[in-house]
Amino acid sequence: MEGKMINIYLYTRYERFWHWLQMAFIMILLVTGFEVHGLFKLLGFQTAVKIHNTVGLTWLIAFAFFVFWMFTTGEWKQYIPTTKKMISVVMYYIWGIFRGESHPFPKRKEAKHNPLQRLVYLSLAAFLLPFQMITGFLYWGYNSWSAWGLEFLSLKWLGIIHMFGAINILTFIVVHVYMTTTGHSLFAHIKAMITGWEGVEEGVKIEEWEKAHK
Ligand code: HEM
């Protein structure tokens, strides 16, 4: 680390609330979903199905509010992908981090996510999560398939691809949790997502980059 550390207010109350709510929903959906699949016995099949369906539908509604908030606040701009500095960010996580080097892309209010995060979060929010919601909703609506004109769908295949989505979400969580430990201290990033405040290095010039991506 080189520069002086300063504290900046990075995550609003709504963002933090949304983050932890979403985490709770997804954890419940993973556990109950894997039980429905028969991987273990915890709540009993019927209860697991009930909880899975209720939380799944609640999550769909909550997500719609989040998307609305993203577009009305302009926060969606934080997810525009960019390849600038991508290589140096990847190299940092493979190599530099273990040598105590500074992060090549310090966080700022206007650019909370580094290029790698932008790509991963965009894929998650725009593809993987909606994919899981749509396949889950179709699964839930199985009895209405003929009324919806969807008889051509296969329940077996829907189950397989919904499971495939679940494994991808689980993989994301494992990597994501590891990444949370890579801040300037073990729990710095987690603390920031609880309090909103994060310590960042002062004086690194990325303002030009920020301007170009506003
Ligand atoms: C993080 C999100 C989610 C995860 C990780 C997840 C995971 C799973 C898994 C692993 C299964 C078992 C698949 C199988 O073996 O066939 C399952 C089944 C199911 N999921 Fe999800 N799911 C998610 C979201 C949703 C949503 C949003 C809904 C919409 C209501 C939903 C509805 C269902 C239904 C109806 C079943 C079948 C239950 C049954 O067999 O009666 N899921 N889910």
Tab-separated table of N, CA, C and O in Angstrom, residues 49-149:
chain	number	residue	atom	x	y	z
A	49	VAL	N	-40.339	-27.256	-0.434
A	49	VAL	CA	-41.009	-26.769	-1.658
A	49	VAL	C	-41.798	-25.491	-1.342
A	49	VAL	O	-41.700	-24.491	-2.053
A	50	LYS	N	-42.547	-25.520	-0.207
A	50	LYS	CA	-43.370	-24.351	0.158
A	50	LYS	C	-42.514	-23.107	0.353
A	50	LYS	O	-42.804	-22.038	-0.171
A	51	ILE	N	-41.441	-23.268	1.134
A	51	ILE	CA	-40.570	-22.110	1.405
A	51	ILE	C	-39.907	-21.640	0.109
A	51	ILE	O	-39.842	-20.439	-0.180
A	52	HIS	N	-39.454	-22.607	-0.696
A	52	HIS	CA	-38.777	-22.254	-1.948
A	52	HIS	C	-39.703	-21.423	-2.838
A	52	HIS	O	-39.311	-20.380	-3.370
A	53	ASN	N	-40.947	-21.874	-2.974
A	53	ASN	CA	-41.881	-21.156	-3.839
A	53	ASN	C	-42.216	-19.772	-3.289
A	53	ASN	O	-42.245	-18.783	-4.030
A	54	THR	N	-42.444	-19.674	-1.972
A	54	THR	CA	-42.812	-18.381	-1.381
A	54	THR	C	-41.657	-17.386	-1.510
A	54	THR	O	-41.848	-16.247	-1.963
A	55	VAL	N	-40.444	-17.841	-1.128
A	55	VAL	CA	-39.295	-16.925	-1.200
A	55	VAL	C	-38.974	-16.592	-2.657
A	55	VAL	O	-38.663	-15.444	-2.995
A	56	GLY	N	-39.113	-17.594	-3.539
A	56	GLY	CA	-38.843	-17.367	-4.960
A	56	GLY	C	-39.746	-16.275	-5.527
A	56	GLY	O	-39.271	-15.341	-6.173
A	57	LEU	N	-41.034	-16.354	-5.237
A	57	LEU	CA	-41.976	-15.356	-5.776
A	57	LEU	C	-41.736	-13.987	-5.133
A	57	LEU	O	-41.805	-12.955	-5.806
A	58	THR	N	-41.425	-13.978	-3.827
A	58	THR	CA	-41.142	-12.706	-3.136
A	58	THR	C	-39.922	-12.033	-3.766
A	58	THR	O	-39.884	-10.821	-3.981
A	59	TRP	N	-38.930	-12.865	-4.067
A	59	TRP	CA	-37.681	-12.354	-4.656
A	59	TRP	C	-37.947	-11.722	-6.021
A	59	TRP	O	-37.408	-10.661	-6.345
A	60	LEU	N	-38.837	-12.362	-6.807
A	60	LEU	CA	-39.195	-11.812	-8.120
A	60	LEU	C	-39.740	-10.393	-7.978
A	60	LEU	O	-39.357	-9.479	-8.705
A	61	ILE	N	-40.635	-10.209	-6.993
A	61	ILE	CA	-41.262	-8.895	-6.795
A	61	ILE	C	-40.212	-7.892	-6.307
A	61	ILE	O	-40.107	-6.781	-6.811
A	62	ALA	N	-39.385	-8.327	-5.327
A	62	ALA	CA	-38.348	-7.433	-4.781
A	62	ALA	C	-37.371	-7.008	-5.874
A	62	ALA	O	-36.922	-5.857	-5.924
A	63	PHE	N	-37.059	-7.928	-6.771
A	63	PHE	CA	-36.096	-7.629	-7.834
A	63	PHE	C	-36.634	-6.549	-8.770
A	63	PHE	O	-35.891	-5.693	-9.242
A	64	ALA	N	-37.958	-6.589	-9.013
A	64	ALA	CA	-38.556	-5.575	-9.881
A	64	ALA	C	-38.364	-4.173	-9.278
A	64	ALA	O	-38.061	-3.216	-9.986
A	65	PHE	N	-38.488	-4.068	-7.938
A	65	PHE	CA	-38.267	-2.782	-7.263
A	65	PHE	C	-36.822	-2.337	-7.442
A	65	PHE	O	-36.525	-1.167	-7.648
A	66	PHE	N	-35.910	-3.303	-7.343
A	66	PHE	CA	-34.487	-2.987	-7.452
A	66	PHE	C	-34.162	-2.455	-8.852
A	66	PHE	O	-33.454	-1.458	-8.998
A	67	VAL	N	-34.716	-3.112	-9.869
A	67	VAL	CA	-34.450	-2.685	-11.241
A	67	VAL	C	-34.986	-1.258	-11.438
A	67	VAL	O	-34.316	-0.392	-12.012
A	68	PHE	N	-36.173	-0.988	-10.900
A	68	PHE	CA	-36.770	0.345	-10.987
A	68	PHE	C	-35.833	1.381	-10.334
A	68	PHE	O	-35.537	2.430	-10.900
A	69	TRP	N	-35.318	1.053	-9.147
A	69	TRP	CA	-34.411	1.956	-8.412
A	69	TRP	C	-33.140	2.224	-9.204
A	69	TRP	O	-32.670	3.345	-9.306
A	70	MET	N	-32.591	1.155	-9.817
A	70	MET	CA	-31.362	1.267	-10.619
A	70	MET	C	-31.515	2.298	-11.719
A	70	MET	O	-30.636	3.109	-11.967
A	71	PHE	N	-32.681	2.228	-12.408
A	71	PHE	CA	-32.856	3.108	-13.552
A	71	PHE	C	-33.242	4.523	-13.148
A	71	PHE	O	-32.827	5.478	-13.787
A	72	THR	N	-33.991	4.675	-12.048
A	72	THR	CA	-34.382	6.033	-11.670
A	72	THR	C	-33.219	6.792	-11.032
A	72	THR	O	-33.149	8.006	-11.114
A	73	THR	N	-32.278	6.086	-10.384
A	73	THR	CA	-31.163	6.779	-9.731
A	73	THR	C	-29.958	6.932	-10.660
A	73	THR	O	-29.008	7.628	-10.327
A	74	GLY	N	-29.971	6.242	-11.801
A	74	GLY	CA	-28.821	6.303	-12.707
A	74	GLY	C	-27.689	5.382	-12.269
A	74	GLY	O	-26.616	5.370	-12.875
A	75	GLU	N	-27.937	4.576	-11.217
A	75	GLU	CA	-26.889	3.677	-10.717
A	75	GLU	C	-26.514	2.598	-11.738
A	75	GLU	O	-25.468	1.975	-11.636
A	76	TRP	N	-27.380	2.388	-12.724
A	76	TRP	CA	-27.093	1.369	-13.740
A	76	TRP	C	-25.772	1.664	-14.450
A	76	TRP	O	-25.108	0.764	-14.937
A	77	LYS	N	-25.378	2.956	-14.446
A	77	LYS	CA	-24.137	3.326	-15.138
A	77	LYS	C	-22.914	2.666	-14.515
A	77	LYS	O	-21.879	2.525	-15.144
A	78	GLN	N	-23.058	2.292	-13.242
A	78	GLN	CA	-21.934	1.647	-12.551
A	78	GLN	C	-21.659	0.246	-13.103
A	78	GLN	O	-20.677	-0.382	-12.737
A	79	TYR	N	-22.582	-0.217	-13.938
A	79	TYR	CA	-22.448	-1.598	-14.445
A	79	TYR	C	-22.061	-1.659	-15.924
A	79	TYR	O	-21.992	-2.730	-16.495
A	80	ILE	N	-21.846	-0.456	-16.527
A	80	ILE	CA	-21.471	-0.469	-17.942
A	80	ILE	C	-20.101	-1.129	-18.063
A	80	ILE	O	-19.147	-0.689	-17.425
A	81	PRO	N	-20.014	-2.192	-18.869
A	81	PRO	CA	-18.724	-2.891	-18.920
A	81	PRO	C	-17.652	-2.074	-19.628
A	81	PRO	O	-17.957	-1.245	-20.489
A	82	THR	N	-16.429	-2.286	-19.247
A	82	THR	CA	-15.296	-1.625	-19.875
A	82	THR	C	-14.113	-2.573	-19.837
A	82	THR	O	-14.006	-3.371	-18.912
A	83	THR	N	-13.247	-2.479	-20.815
A	83	THR	CA	-12.073	-3.362	-20.779
A	83	THR	C	-10.855	-2.597	-20.259
A	83	THR	O	-9.808	-3.173	-20.037
A	84	LYS	N	-11.007	-1.265	-20.073
A	84	LYS	CA	-9.876	-0.459	-19.596
A	84	LYS	C	-9.399	-0.962	-18.238
A	84	LYS	O	-10.216	-1.157	-17.337
A	85	LYS	N	-8.147	-1.169	-18.109
A	85	LYS	CA	-7.538	-1.617	-16.866
A	85	LYS	C	-7.941	-3.037	-16.477
A	85	LYS	O	-7.625	-3.481	-15.381
A	86	MET	N	-8.672	-3.718	-17.328
A	86	MET	CA	-9.132	-5.075	-16.987
A	86	MET	C	-7.941	-5.999	-16.726
A	86	MET	O	-7.914	-6.724	-15.730
A	87	ILE	N	-6.952	-5.950	-17.642
A	87	ILE	CA	-5.787	-6.844	-17.499
A	87	ILE	C	-5.086	-6.569	-16.172
A	87	ILE	O	-4.736	-7.496	-15.439
A	88	SER	N	-4.903	-5.267	-15.856
A	88	SER	CA	-4.157	-4.978	-14.619
A	88	SER	C	-4.951	-5.419	-13.388
A	88	SER	O	-4.367	-5.841	-12.389
A	89	VAL	N	-6.306	-5.362	-13.459
A	89	VAL	CA	-7.104	-5.829	-12.317
A	89	VAL	C	-6.961	-7.350	-12.173
A	89	VAL	O	-6.738	-7.868	-11.070
A	90	VAL	N	-7.046	-8.065	-13.294
A	90	VAL	CA	-6.914	-9.531	-13.246
A	90	VAL	C	-5.514	-9.899	-12.729
A	90	VAL	O	-5.366	-10.754	-11.842
A	91	MET	N	-4.496	-9.229	-13.248
A	91	MET	CA	-3.118	-9.512	-12.804
A	91	MET	C	-2.952	-9.227	-11.315
A	91	MET	O	-2.236	-9.932	-10.605
A	92	TYR	N	-3.637	-8.186	-10.857
A	92	TYR	CA	-3.560	-7.856	-9.424
A	92	TYR	C	-4.070	-9.022	-8.577
A	92	TYR	O	-3.427	-9.428	-7.609
A	93	TYR	N	-5.229	-9.597	-8.960
A	93	TYR	CA	-5.798	-10.688	-8.148
A	93	TYR	C	-5.000	-11.986	-8.255
A	93	TYR	O	-5.006	-12.802	-7.339
A	94	ILE	N	-4.297	-12.167	-9.403
A	94	ILE	CA	-3.502	-13.395	-9.556
A	94	ILE	C	-2.147	-13.250	-8.869
A	94	ILE	O	-1.610	-14.199	-8.314
A	95	TRP	N	-1.575	-12.041	-8.931
A	95	TRP	CA	-0.173	-11.870	-8.584
A	95	TRP	C	0.061	-10.754	-7.564
A	95	TRP	O	0.524	-11.008	-6.446
A	96	GLY	N	-0.315	-9.519	-7.940
A	96	GLY	CA	0.020	-8.333	-7.134
A	96	GLY	C	-0.486	-8.403	-5.701
A	96	GLY	O	0.203	-7.984	-4.764
A	97	ILE	N	-1.676	-8.940	-5.528
A	97	ILE	CA	-2.299	-8.983	-4.198
A	97	ILE	C	-1.421	-9.748	-3.197
A	97	ILE	O	-1.345	-9.403	-2.025
A	98	PHE	N	-0.743	-10.794	-3.694
A	98	PHE	CA	0.089	-11.613	-2.807
A	98	PHE	C	1.428	-10.948	-2.520
A	98	PHE	O	2.201	-11.418	-1.708
A	99	ARG	N	1.717	-9.854	-3.241
A	99	ARG	CA	2.971	-9.123	-3.030
A	99	ARG	C	2.712	-7.779	-2.344
A	99	ARG	O	3.579	-6.915	-2.283
A	100	GLY	N	1.474	-7.581	-1.874
A	100	GLY	CA	1.145	-6.361	-1.126
A	100	GLY	C	1.065	-5.116	-1.993
A	100	GLY	O	1.188	-3.994	-1.497
A	101	GLU	N	0.853	-5.271	-3.325
A	101	GLU	CA	0.767	-4.085	-4.193
A	101	GLU	C	-0.579	-3.376	-3.995
A	101	GLU	O	-1.520	-3.959	-3.470
A	102	SER	N	-0.659	-2.111	-4.472
A	102	SER	CA	-1.920	-1.372	-4.371
A	102	SER	C	-2.874	-1.860	-5.451
A	102	SER	O	-2.452	-2.279	-6.528
A	103	HIS	N	-4.165	-1.734	-5.164
A	103	HIS	CA	-5.168	-2.105	-6.168
A	103	HIS	C	-5.072	-1.124	-7.337
A	103	HIS	O	-4.992	0.080	-7.113
A	104	PRO	N	-5.070	-1.634	-8.592
A	104	PRO	CA	-4.929	-0.708	-9.733
A	104	PRO	C	-6.155	0.161	-9.958
A	104	PRO	O	-6.119	1.112	-10.724
A	105	PHE	N	-7.258	-0.159	-9.272
A	105	PHE	CA	-8.481	0.594	-9.513
A	105	PHE	C	-9.190	0.909	-8.207
A	105	PHE	O	-10.146	0.236	-7.826
A	106	PRO	N	-8.707	1.937	-7.480
A	106	PRO	CA	-9.339	2.226	-6.196
A	106	PRO	C	-10.798	2.648	-6.347
A	106	PRO	O	-11.159	3.279	-7.352
A	107	LYS	N	-11.605	2.311	-5.353
A	107	LYS	CA	-13.040	2.623	-5.411
A	107	LYS	C	-13.296	4.119	-5.273
A	107	LYS	O	-12.598	4.802	-4.533
A	108	ARG	N	-14.322	4.612	-5.960
A	108	ARG	CA	-14.806	5.983	-5.819
A	108	ARG	C	-16.324	5.928	-5.828
A	108	ARG	O	-16.903	5.003	-6.372
A	109	LYS	N	-16.951	6.967	-5.266
A	109	LYS	CA	-18.411	7.009	-5.241
A	109	LYS	C	-18.998	6.839	-6.647
A	109	LYS	O	-19.992	6.154	-6.842
A	110	GLU	N	-18.321	7.504	-7.635
A	110	GLU	CA	-18.857	7.457	-9.005
A	110	GLU	C	-18.433	6.194	-9.743
A	110	GLU	O	-18.911	5.929	-10.830
A	111	ALA	N	-17.490	5.461	-9.190
A	111	ALA	CA	-17.030	4.226	-9.831
A	111	ALA	C	-16.725	3.222	-8.727
A	111	ALA	O	-15.581	3.026	-8.347
A	112	LYS	N	-17.812	2.614	-8.235
A	112	LYS	CA	-17.658	1.707	-7.086
A	112	LYS	C	-17.038	0.393	-7.493
A	112	LYS	O	-16.444	-0.291	-6.682
A	113	HIS	N	-17.259	0.038	-8.753
A	113	HIS	CA	-16.829	-1.287	-9.188
A	113	HIS	C	-15.650	-1.207	-10.132
A	113	HIS	O	-15.646	-0.376	-11.038
A	114	ASN	N	-14.686	-2.099	-9.944
A	114	ASN	CA	-13.581	-2.157	-10.905
A	114	ASN	C	-14.086	-2.877	-12.169
A	114	ASN	O	-15.174	-3.460	-12.166
A	115	PRO	N	-13.306	-2.830	-13.272
A	115	PRO	CA	-13.795	-3.391	-14.538
A	115	PRO	C	-14.221	-4.865	-14.430
A	115	PRO	O	-15.205	-5.278	-15.063
A	116	LEU	N	-13.509	-5.639	-13.618
A	116	LEU	CA	-13.856	-7.050	-13.465
A	116	LEU	C	-15.201	-7.188	-12.750
A	116	LEU	O	-16.061	-7.993	-13.146
A	117	GLN	N	-15.397	-6.372	-11.725
A	117	GLN	CA	-16.680	-6.408	-11.005
A	117	GLN	C	-17.834	-6.013	-11.909
A	117	GLN	O	-18.905	-6.605	-11.855
A	118	ARG	N	-17.604	-4.980	-12.732
A	118	ARG	CA	-18.668	-4.536	-13.633
A	118	ARG	C	-19.145	-5.695	-14.497
A	118	ARG	O	-20.347	-5.924	-14.633
A	119	LEU	N	-18.188	-6.425	-15.050
A	119	LEU	CA	-18.524	-7.527	-15.945
A	119	LEU	C	-19.273	-8.630	-15.189
A	119	LEU	O	-20.291	-9.137	-15.653
A	120	VAL	N	-18.769	-8.965	-14.000
A	120	VAL	CA	-19.369	-10.061	-13.234
A	120	VAL	C	-20.759	-9.661	-12.739
A	120	VAL	O	-21.724	-10.410	-12.896
A	121	TYR	N	-20.908	-8.459	-12.175
A	121	TYR	CA	-22.201	-8.048	-11.636
A	121	TYR	C	-23.240	-7.850	-12.730
A	121	TYR	O	-24.418	-8.132	-12.534
A	122	LEU	N	-22.772	-7.358	-13.891
A	122	LEU	CA	-23.713	-7.191	-15.001
A	122	LEU	C	-24.217	-8.559	-15.459
A	122	LEU	O	-25.423	-8.754	-15.661
A	123	SER	N	-23.301	-9.522	-15.598
A	123	SER	CA	-23.716	-10.870	-16.027
A	123	SER	C	-24.700	-11.457	-15.030
A	123	SER	O	-25.669	-12.122	-15.390
A	124	LEU	N	-24.445	-11.177	-13.763
A	124	LEU	CA	-25.298	-11.719	-12.708
A	124	LEU	C	-26.689	-11.077	-12.741
A	124	LEU	O	-27.704	-11.762	-12.787
A	125	ALA	N	-26.707	-9.741	-12.739
A	125	ALA	CA	-27.980	-9.029	-12.627
A	125	ALA	C	-28.793	-9.072	-13.917
A	125	ALA	O	-30.022	-9.077	-13.890
A	126	ALA	N	-28.090	-9.108	-15.074
A	126	ALA	CA	-28.830	-9.061	-16.335
A	126	ALA	C	-29.107	-10.440	-16.916
A	126	ALA	O	-30.038	-10.600	-17.694
A	127	PHE	N	-28.289	-11.442	-16.548
A	127	PHE	CA	-28.490	-12.770	-17.154
A	127	PHE	C	-28.766	-13.878	-16.136
A	127	PHE	O	-29.822	-14.490	-16.169
A	128	LEU	N	-27.798	-14.136	-15.245
A	128	LEU	CA	-27.932	-15.322	-14.393
A	128	LEU	C	-29.141	-15.252	-13.452
A	128	LEU	O	-29.919	-16.204	-13.364
A	129	LEU	N	-29.314	-14.131	-12.745
A	129	LEU	CA	-30.450	-14.051	-11.812
A	129	LEU	C	-31.795	-14.074	-12.549
A	129	LEU	O	-32.677	-14.847	-12.175
A	130	PRO	N	-31.956	-13.258	-13.626
A	130	PRO	CA	-33.224	-13.359	-14.369
A	130	PRO	C	-33.449	-14.765	-14.938
A	130	PRO	O	-34.575	-15.266	-14.935
A	131	PHE	N	-32.377	-15.406	-15.394
A	131	PHE	CA	-32.482	-16.777	-15.913
A	131	PHE	C	-33.060	-17.693	-14.836
A	131	PHE	O	-33.973	-18.483	-15.073
A	132	GLN	N	-32.547	-17.549	-13.620
A	132	GLN	CA	-32.997	-18.387	-12.511
A	132	GLN	C	-34.450	-18.072	-12.143
A	132	GLN	O	-35.223	-18.950	-11.807
A	133	MET	N	-34.795	-16.784	-12.223
A	133	MET	CA	-36.165	-16.377	-11.891
A	133	MET	C	-37.154	-16.890	-12.935
A	133	MET	O	-38.228	-17.377	-12.597
A	134	ILE	N	-36.778	-16.766	-14.206
A	134	ILE	CA	-37.698	-17.193	-15.271
A	134	ILE	C	-37.883	-18.707	-15.237
A	134	ILE	O	-39.011	-19.210	-15.265
A	135	THR	N	-36.763	-19.467	-15.114
A	135	THR	CA	-36.902	-20.935	-15.095
A	135	THR	C	-37.677	-21.359	-13.840
A	135	THR	O	-38.502	-22.267	-13.893
A	136	GLY	N	-37.433	-20.674	-12.712
A	136	GLY	CA	-38.148	-20.993	-11.472
A	136	GLY	C	-39.627	-20.688	-11.605
A	136	GLY	O	-40.484	-21.479	-11.204
A	137	PHE	N	-39.936	-19.551	-12.230
A	137	PHE	CA	-41.344	-19.163	-12.398
A	137	PHE	C	-42.071	-20.176	-13.288
A	137	PHE	O	-43.205	-20.570	-13.002
A	138	LEU	N	-41.403	-20.610	-14.347
A	138	LEU	CA	-42.020	-21.595	-15.251
A	138	LEU	C	-42.245	-22.922	-14.521
A	138	LEU	O	-43.271	-23.576	-14.684
A	139	TYR	N	-41.258	-23.299	-13.708
A	139	TYR	CA	-41.349	-24.528	-12.912
A	139	TYR	C	-42.589	-24.434	-12.015
A	139	TYR	O	-43.423	-25.329	-11.943
A	140	TRP	N	-42.692	-23.297	-11.343
A	140	TRP	CA	-43.810	-23.043	-10.421
A	140	TRP	C	-45.154	-23.080	-11.159
A	140	TRP	O	-46.162	-23.544	-10.644
A	141	GLY	N	-45.159	-22.604	-12.414
A	141	GLY	CA	-46.418	-22.511	-13.165
A	141	GLY	C	-46.737	-23.755	-13.980
A	141	GLY	O	-47.598	-23.705	-14.862
A	142	TYR	N	-46.062	-24.872	-13.668
A	142	TYR	CA	-46.216	-26.097	-14.470
A	142	TYR	C	-47.672	-26.435	-14.802
A	142	TYR	O	-47.997	-26.752	-15.941
A	143	ASN	N	-48.564	-26.337	-13.816
A	143	ASN	CA	-49.970	-26.717	-14.050
A	143	ASN	C	-50.676	-25.792	-15.037
A	143	ASN	O	-51.750	-26.127	-15.527
A	144	SER	N	-50.113	-24.635	-15.294
A	144	SER	CA	-50.758	-23.692	-16.221
A	144	SER	C	-50.125	-23.713	-17.610
A	144	SER	O	-50.490	-22.905	-18.455
A	145	TRP	N	-49.172	-24.602	-17.821
A	145	TRP	CA	-48.457	-24.582	-19.100
A	145	TRP	C	-49.389	-24.638	-20.295
A	145	TRP	O	-49.203	-23.915	-21.265
A	146	SER	N	-50.438	-25.505	-20.228
A	146	SER	CA	-51.309	-25.598	-21.407
A	146	SER	C	-52.103	-24.301	-21.575
A	146	SER	O	-52.269	-23.811	-22.695
A	147	ALA	N	-52.535	-23.693	-20.458
A	147	ALA	CA	-53.264	-22.416	-20.550
A	147	ALA	C	-52.356	-21.314	-21.121
A	147	ALA	O	-52.830	-20.414	-21.816
A	148	TRP	N	-51.062	-21.378	-20.811
A	148	TRP	CA	-50.124	-20.358	-21.305
A	148	TRP	C	-49.571	-20.694	-22.697
A	148	TRP	O	-48.714	-19.985	-23.216
A	149	GLY	N	-50.020	-21.822	-23.271
A	149	GLY	CA	-49.527	-22.239	-24.591
A	149	GLY	C	-48.084	-22.718	-24.559
A	149	GLY	O	-47.339	-22.550	-25.537
